[in-house]
Short mmCIF file of C-alpha atoms in Angstrom, two decimals:
data_model
loop_
_atom_site.label_atom_id
_atom_site.label_comp_id
_atom_site.label_asym_id
_atom_site.label_seq_id
_atom_site.Cartn_x
_atom_site.Cartn_y
_atom_site.Cartn_z
CA UNK Z 1 139.32 108.37 148.28
CA UNK Z 2 136.55 107.05 150.51
CA UNK Z 3 134.99 110.52 150.65
CA UNK Z 4 135.01 110.76 146.84
CA UNK Z 5 133.38 107.34 146.61
CA UNK Z 6 130.68 108.34 149.08
CA UNK Z 7 130.03 111.57 147.19
CA UNK Z 8 129.76 109.65 143.91
CA UNK Z 9 127.27 107.20 145.42
CA UNK Z 10 125.17 110.02 146.87
CA UNK Z 11 125.24 111.85 143.53
CA UNK Z 12 124.08 108.73 141.67
CA UNK Z 13 121.23 108.17 144.13
CA UNK Z 14 120.15 111.80 143.88
CA UNK Z 15 120.31 111.64 140.07
CA UNK Z 16 118.25 108.44 139.99
CA UNK Z 17 115.64 109.99 142.30
CA UNK Z 18 115.44 113.16 140.21
CA UNK Z 19 115.13 111.09 137.04
CA UNK Z 20 112.28 109.04 138.50
CA UNK Z 21 110.40 112.25 139.27
CA UNK Z 22 110.62 113.24 135.60
CA UNK Z 23 109.08 110.04 134.34
CA UNK Z 24 105.72 110.29 132.61
CA UNK Z 25 102.92 107.90 133.55
CA UNK Z 26 103.44 105.65 130.49
CA UNK Z 27 107.21 105.61 131.10
CA UNK Z 28 106.70 104.62 134.74
CA UNK Z 29 104.38 101.78 133.73
CA UNK Z 30 106.90 100.62 131.11
CA UNK Z 31 109.62 100.42 133.77
CA UNK Z 32 107.34 98.40 136.03
CA UNK Z 33 106.54 96.02 133.17
CA UNK Z 34 110.27 95.56 132.62
CA UNK Z 35 110.57 94.58 136.29
CA UNK Z 36 107.61 92.20 136.44
CA UNK Z 37 107.93 90.73 132.94
CA UNK Z 38 111.61 91.18 131.96
CA UNK Z 39 111.42 88.71 129.06
CA UNK Z 40 108.06 89.88 127.66
CA UNK Z 41 106.36 86.56 128.45
CA UNK Z 42 102.86 87.86 129.12
CA UNK Z 43 101.63 87.80 125.51
CA UNK Z 44 102.40 84.07 125.30
CA UNK Z 45 101.67 83.24 128.95
CA UNK Z 46 100.76 79.66 129.79
CA UNK Z 47 100.53 78.82 133.46
CA UNK Z 48 98.57 77.48 136.39
CA UNK Z 49 98.45 78.57 140.01
CA UNK Z 50 96.28 78.11 143.06
CA UNK Z 51 94.65 80.94 144.98
CA UNK Z 52 93.46 80.56 148.55
CA UNK Z 53 91.10 83.36 149.58
CA UNK Z 54 91.03 83.97 153.32
CA UNK Z 55 87.97 86.05 154.34
CA UNK Z 56 86.74 87.02 157.81
CA UNK Z 57 84.03 84.70 159.14
CA UNK Z 58 83.87 82.63 155.95
CA UNK Z 59 85.45 79.33 154.94
CA UNK Z 60 88.55 79.57 152.78
CA UNK Z 61 87.96 79.45 149.04
CA UNK Z 62 90.48 77.56 146.91
CA UNK Z 63 90.65 78.35 143.20
CA UNK Z 64 92.92 76.74 140.61
CA UNK Z 65 93.50 79.23 137.77
CA UNK Z 66 94.70 78.05 134.36
CA UNK Z 67 95.55 80.57 131.64
CA UNK Z 68 96.80 79.78 128.15
CA UNK Z 69 96.69 83.07 126.25
CA UNK Z 70 97.86 81.74 122.84
CA UNK Z 71 95.01 79.18 122.85
CA UNK Z 72 92.54 81.66 124.37
CA UNK Z 73 91.97 79.15 127.15
CA UNK Z 74 90.84 79.91 130.70
CA UNK Z 75 89.70 77.69 133.55
CA UNK Z 76 88.92 78.41 137.18
CA UNK Z 77 88.04 75.45 139.38
CA UNK Z 78 86.83 76.52 142.81
CA UNK Z 79 86.34 74.57 146.04
CA UNK Z 80 84.61 76.11 149.06
CA UNK Z 81 82.76 74.58 151.95
CA UNK Z 82 83.10 71.12 150.40
CA UNK Z 83 81.62 72.10 147.02
CA UNK Z 84 83.55 72.26 143.74
CA UNK Z 85 82.57 74.12 140.57
CA UNK Z 86 84.34 75.31 137.44
CA UNK Z 87 84.16 77.86 134.63
CA UNK Z 88 86.00 77.35 131.35
CA UNK Z 89 86.53 79.16 128.06
CA UNK Z 90 88.29 77.95 124.92
CA UNK Z 91 88.00 80.58 122.24
CA UNK Z 92 84.26 81.24 122.05
CA UNK Z 93 83.29 77.87 123.58
CA UNK Z 94 82.00 78.17 127.13
CA UNK Z 95 81.38 75.58 129.88
CA UNK Z 96 80.49 75.96 133.53
CA UNK Z 97 78.69 74.29 136.40
CA UNK Z 98 75.37 75.86 137.41
CA UNK Z 99 73.76 76.13 140.85
CA UNK Z 100 72.52 72.55 140.62
CA UNK Z 101 76.03 71.28 139.85
CA UNK Z 102 75.15 70.49 136.23
CA UNK Z 103 77.61 71.21 133.43
CA UNK Z 104 76.27 73.81 130.99
CA UNK Z 105 77.72 74.16 127.49
CA UNK Z 106 77.35 77.51 125.79
CA UNK Z 107 79.27 80.18 123.81
CA UNK Z 108 80.50 83.66 124.64
CA UNK Z 109 77.67 85.06 122.50
CA UNK Z 110 75.10 83.73 124.98
CA UNK Z 111 73.98 85.74 127.98
CA UNK Z 112 74.42 82.80 130.33
CA UNK Z 113 78.18 82.85 129.64
CA UNK Z 114 78.65 86.45 130.78
CA UNK Z 115 79.73 85.48 134.30
CA UNK Z 116 82.36 83.09 132.95
CA UNK Z 117 83.75 85.81 130.69
CA UNK Z 118 83.76 88.16 133.66
CA UNK Z 119 85.86 85.72 135.71
CA UNK Z 120 88.30 85.31 132.81
CA UNK Z 121 88.68 89.07 132.47
CA UNK Z 122 88.99 89.54 136.24
CA UNK Z 123 91.80 87.04 136.79
CA UNK Z 124 93.70 87.86 133.60
CA UNK Z 125 93.55 91.57 134.45
CA UNK Z 126 94.68 91.40 138.08
CA UNK Z 127 97.41 88.82 137.51
CA UNK Z 128 98.40 90.36 134.19
CA UNK Z 129 99.22 93.70 135.81
CA UNK Z 130 101.07 95.89 135.08
CA UNK Z 131 101.30 94.44 131.54
CA UNK Z 132 97.53 94.82 131.06
CA UNK Z 133 97.95 98.58 131.28
CA UNK Z 134 99.11 98.52 127.66
CA UNK Z 135 95.73 97.17 126.49
CA UNK Z 136 93.64 99.19 124.07
CA UNK Z 137 91.27 101.56 125.84
CA UNK Z 138 93.66 102.21 128.75
CA UNK Z 139 94.46 105.88 129.37
CA UNK Z 140 97.53 106.42 131.56
CA UNK Z 141 97.71 110.01 132.77
CA UNK Z 142 100.94 111.78 131.87
CA UNK Z 143 101.74 113.24 135.28
CA UNK Z 144 103.33 111.01 137.91
CA UNK Z 145 102.57 111.80 141.54
CA UNK Z 146 104.67 111.11 144.62
CA UNK Z 147 102.51 109.83 147.44
CA UNK Z 148 103.17 108.33 150.86
CA UNK Z 149 100.91 105.37 151.54
CA UNK Z 150 101.06 103.28 154.70
CA UNK Z 151 104.35 104.97 155.63
CA UNK Z 152 106.16 104.41 152.32
CA UNK Z 153 106.73 106.86 149.49
CA UNK Z 154 105.67 105.70 146.03
CA UNK Z 155 105.54 106.89 142.47
CA UNK Z 156 101.89 106.82 141.44
CA UNK Z 157 100.36 106.43 137.98
CA UNK Z 158 96.68 107.26 137.57
CA UNK Z 159 94.70 105.31 134.97
CA UNK Z 160 91.33 105.82 133.34
CA UNK Z 161 89.58 103.79 130.67
CA UNK Z 162 87.53 104.45 127.58
CA UNK Z 163 83.82 104.44 128.39
CA UNK Z 164 83.29 101.17 126.51
CA UNK Z 165 85.97 99.52 128.71
CA UNK Z 166 85.13 100.75 132.20
CA UNK Z 167 84.30 103.74 134.38
CA UNK Z 168 86.50 103.04 137.41
CA UNK Z 169 89.57 105.19 138.05
CA UNK Z 170 92.70 103.29 139.15
CA UNK Z 171 95.91 104.33 140.88
CA UNK Z 172 99.03 102.17 140.79
CA UNK Z 173 101.81 102.60 143.35
CA UNK Z 174 105.36 101.70 142.33
CA UNK Z 175 108.54 101.40 144.37
CA UNK Z 176 110.66 104.42 143.32
CA UNK Z 177 113.85 102.35 143.02
CA UNK Z 178 112.83 98.96 141.61
CA UNK Z 179 109.49 100.06 140.00
CA UNK Z 180 107.81 97.01 141.52
CA UNK Z 181 104.04 97.41 141.76
CA UNK Z 182 103.18 97.23 145.48
CA UNK Z 183 99.72 98.79 145.82
CA UNK Z 184 96.77 99.55 143.61
CA UNK Z 185 93.37 101.03 144.28
CA UNK Z 186 90.26 101.92 142.37
CA UNK Z 187 87.47 104.44 142.77
CA UNK Z 188 83.97 104.64 141.34
CA UNK Z 189 84.55 107.68 139.16
CA UNK Z 190 86.32 110.53 141.00
CA UNK Z 191 84.83 109.83 144.44
CA UNK Z 192 87.86 108.60 146.40
CA UNK Z 193 85.71 107.40 149.31
CA UNK Z 194 84.42 104.60 147.10
CA UNK Z 195 86.16 101.46 145.90
CA UNK Z 196 89.02 99.55 147.44
CA UNK Z 197 92.79 99.42 147.80
CA UNK Z 198 94.90 96.30 147.55
CA UNK Z 199 98.25 95.76 149.28
CA UNK Z 200 100.64 93.46 147.41
CA UNK Z 201 103.30 91.57 149.34
CA UNK Z 202 105.90 89.01 148.29
CA UNK Z 203 106.29 87.68 144.76
CA UNK Z 204 105.70 84.38 142.99
CA UNK Z 205 107.41 83.85 139.64
CA UNK Z 206 105.05 82.05 137.26
CA UNK Z 207 105.92 81.62 133.60
CA UNK Z 208 108.79 84.06 134.02
CA UNK Z 209 106.47 86.77 135.41
CA UNK Z 210 106.75 88.22 138.92
CA UNK Z 211 103.20 88.15 140.28
CA UNK Z 212 102.05 89.38 143.70
CA UNK Z 213 101.95 86.40 146.02
CA UNK Z 214 99.56 87.90 148.57
CA UNK Z 215 96.88 90.53 147.87
CA UNK Z 216 95.08 92.03 150.87
CA UNK Z 217 91.85 93.91 150.06
CA UNK Z 218 90.49 96.91 152.01
CA UNK Z 219 87.75 99.50 151.59
CA UNK Z 220 89.03 103.01 150.77
CA UNK Z 221 86.34 104.59 152.94
CA UNK Z 222 87.13 103.08 156.32
CA UNK Z 223 90.10 100.69 155.81
CA UNK Z 224 87.70 97.81 156.41
CA UNK Z 225 89.41 94.50 155.71
CA UNK Z 226 87.81 92.25 153.08
CA UNK Z 227 90.20 89.34 152.67
CA UNK Z 228 93.52 88.15 151.29
CA UNK Z 229 94.27 86.16 148.15
CA UNK Z 230 97.29 83.92 148.67
CA UNK Z 231 98.91 82.47 145.58
CA UNK Z 232 100.49 79.03 145.49
CA UNK Z 233 102.44 77.77 142.49
CA UNK Z 234 101.25 74.35 141.27
#
């Protein structure tokens, strides 16, 4: 009986592995979304967390990120080297502190708000992954690759974007059993010596979503280390 049980377990594992190899890119991303956001909370996400960025030869940077997607609200308040500044959006209303520490009030239609919009898009994209891969303008390639990265085998989805969205090419690395997203990298076009890769370790559950707790950034070209974002739940 034990032998039959062992054979059944091995058969199930082999079947699961073969099935994962047959997944298309969009199907692989959908499975990862089901892992990271099992209750489909991202569309109504409201949450706050603190990021501490540890960079070589620079003082730590602490950023408190607040996202309220239903209200179209975003705030990042950053402290580094004893100085604090913020950037905030509520709908089209924009506020931020300038170089002199003065509060500037503007709108998203104004050029001086572009950097604030960029920060909103940056944080909501990286911490909204892999859910953000369903956004309009995202092109997930059909074929899924198997690739060994840093000694571990992953299922890899390659992603491009419409020209009006972005020109970078991204690759997302998923655990073949849980479909957790554990690595992503981007290139400037098809030149794979450009851009960076990001190693994701540990998880923090915020608003019902499993987000990467630590993100370590490296150059693709020479594995040069850039820094690590460490998330802390408020």
